[in-house]
């Protein structure tokens, strides 16, 4: 049994509360980090985090990539898509294959 | 590349030969593992990408609706509308073993089965745009969960592939040539020893014969 969390700026994620996900509104870098650390050990299976918030704590996210749970998934915020999510997918292709042979554009 | 000194003995030779056999076997297995992981990874990562594009598009549409809603309604009303959600989602996590990578599999269930429980507010004082927004978000949610599963699997598999590839390369280009080199060194050394022993014996024999001949000459 696990829960699903959403981290990000209020305007980007307040709607997820209606679906029954746990939303955490954060703004400053320190807040994001603290919140993230709490959630990683807090029995969450999936953590959705907005690209803007994720860019502040990319090292922390990188650290738990090999752990099976939680899965940290980037979602675009209300201010548009920065492309960080797709860049992440490309990065894992690069890591596995050596160079990006699938989505090079 | 016989940088480390080895004892040119038969015992060492058998030991090294056994190690070489193990290394070759391990190399083959790891190579197979890498190839299979790669095959599955490429399928998975393609799905991951399409899903991600769908989800990002869905979230973009939902956000648009939310912006519309917040334009029509005032901030406090919007906040109170979503303050006490009726619905809640819990996640079941199972693990699937793909080539010794433990991939999590998510399945979710909602607390209530009524699909309309995502609207946690009375319809009287909220804008219809908010209904649309919440609905569009709920529609994309199953895909978001699938994305989470796929993306995590891809990340873990990518790391595993990298690790396996390093091992395969280390075996192929360092360990195995090293063992072969050492085995060659020992066999050559042993052969050399054998030849030198044989030559020595021949010399000794020659000397003994010469001695015998001189003895018999002296007697005659």
Coordinates of C-alpha atoms in Angstrom, one line a residue, chain A:
Chain A
X1 CA 0.0 0.0 0.0
X2 CA 1.4 3.3 -0.9
X3 CA 0.2 6.8 -1.8
X4 CA 0.9 9.2 -4.6
X5 CA 2.3 12.6 -4.1
X6 CA 2.5 15.7 -6.2
X7 CA 5.1 18.4 -5.5
X8 CA 5.1 21.8 -7.2
X9 CA 3.9 25.4 -7.2
X10 CA 0.3 25.8 -6.1
X11 CA -1.0 27.0 -9.4
X12 CA 0.4 24.0 -11.3
X13 CA -0.8 21.2 -9.1
X14 CA -3.8 22.2 -7.0
X15 CA -6.2 20.3 -9.3
X16 CA -4.6 17.0 -8.4
X17 CA -6.1 17.2 -5.0
X18 CA -9.5 16.6 -6.5
X19 CA -8.3 13.2 -7.8
X20 CA -7.3 12.2 -4.3
X21 CA -3.6 12.6 -4.6
X22 CA -1.6 14.2 -1.9
X23 CA -0.5 17.7 -3.0
X24 CA 2.4 19.6 -1.5
X25 CA 2.8 23.2 -2.4
X26 CA 6.3 24.4 -2.4
X27 CA 8.1 27.5 -3.7
X28 CA 11.7 28.0 -2.5
X29 CA 14.5 25.6 -3.1
X30 CA 14.9 24.7 0.5
X31 CA 11.2 23.9 0.8
X32 CA 11.3 21.6 -2.2
X33 CA 14.3 19.8 -0.8
X34 CA 12.8 19.3 2.6
X35 CA 9.5 18.2 1.2
X36 CA 11.1 15.8 -1.2
X37 CA 13.2 14.1 1.5
X38 CA 10.2 13.7 3.7
X39 CA 8.2 12.0 0.9
X40 CA 11.0 9.7 -0.3
X41 CA 11.0 8.0 3.1
X42 CA 7.3 8.5 3.7
X43 CA 5.7 5.5 2.0
X44 CA 5.0 7.1 -1.4
X45 CA 5.1 4.9 -4.5
X46 CA 5.0 7.7 -7.1
X47 CA 6.0 11.3 -6.7
X48 CA 5.0 13.6 -9.5
X49 CA 7.1 16.8 -9.4
X50 CA 6.8 19.8 -11.7
X51 CA 9.7 20.4 -14.0
X52 CA 10.3 23.8 -12.3
X53 CA 10.6 22.3 -8.8
X54 CA 12.6 19.4 -10.1
X55 CA 15.2 21.6 -11.7
X56 CA 16.0 22.9 -8.2
X57 CA 16.8 19.5 -6.7
X58 CA 18.0 17.5 -9.7
X59 CA 20.9 15.9 -7.7
X60 CA 18.5 14.5 -5.1
X61 CA 16.3 13.1 -7.8
X62 CA 19.3 11.5 -9.6
X63 CA 20.3 9.8 -6.3
X64 CA 17.2 7.7 -6.0
X65 CA 16.9 6.7 -9.6
X66 CA 18.2 3.2 -8.9
X67 CA 15.7 2.7 -6.1
X68 CA 12.5 0.8 -7.1
X69 CA 10.3 3.1 -5.2
X70 CA 9.4 5.9 -5.2
X71 CA 9.2 6.6 -8.9
X72 CA 9.9 10.3 -9.4
X73 CA 8.1 11.6 -12.5
X74 CA 8.5 15.1 -14.0
X75 CA 5.3 16.8 -15.2
X76 CA 5.0 20.1 -16.9
X77 CA 3.7 23.0 -14.8
X78 CA 1.2 25.6 -15.6
X79 CA 3.8 27.9 -17.2
X80 CA 4.5 25.5 -20.0
X81 CA 6.7 22.6 -20.9
X82 CA 10.4 23.1 -20.4
X83 CA 11.2 19.8 -22.1
X84 CA 13.0 18.5 -19.0
X85 CA 10.8 15.4 -18.9
X86 CA 11.6 14.3 -22.4
X87 CA 15.2 15.2 -21.9
X88 CA 15.2 12.7 -19.0
X89 CA 14.0 9.9 -21.3
X90 CA 16.6 10.7 -23.8
X91 CA 19.2 10.7 -21.1
X92 CA 18.3 7.1 -20.1
X93 CA 18.6 6.1 -23.8
X94 CA 22.0 7.7 -23.9
X95 CA 23.0 5.9 -20.7
X96 CA 21.9 2.5 -22.0
X97 CA 23.0 2.7 -25.6
X98 CA 25.9 5.1 -25.5
X99 CA 24.3 7.6 -27.8
X100 CA 20.7 8.8 -28.4
X101 CA 19.8 6.6 -31.4
X102 CA 16.0 6.8 -31.1
X103 CA 14.8 10.4 -30.6
X104 CA 17.7 12.5 -32.0
X105 CA 15.9 15.6 -33.1

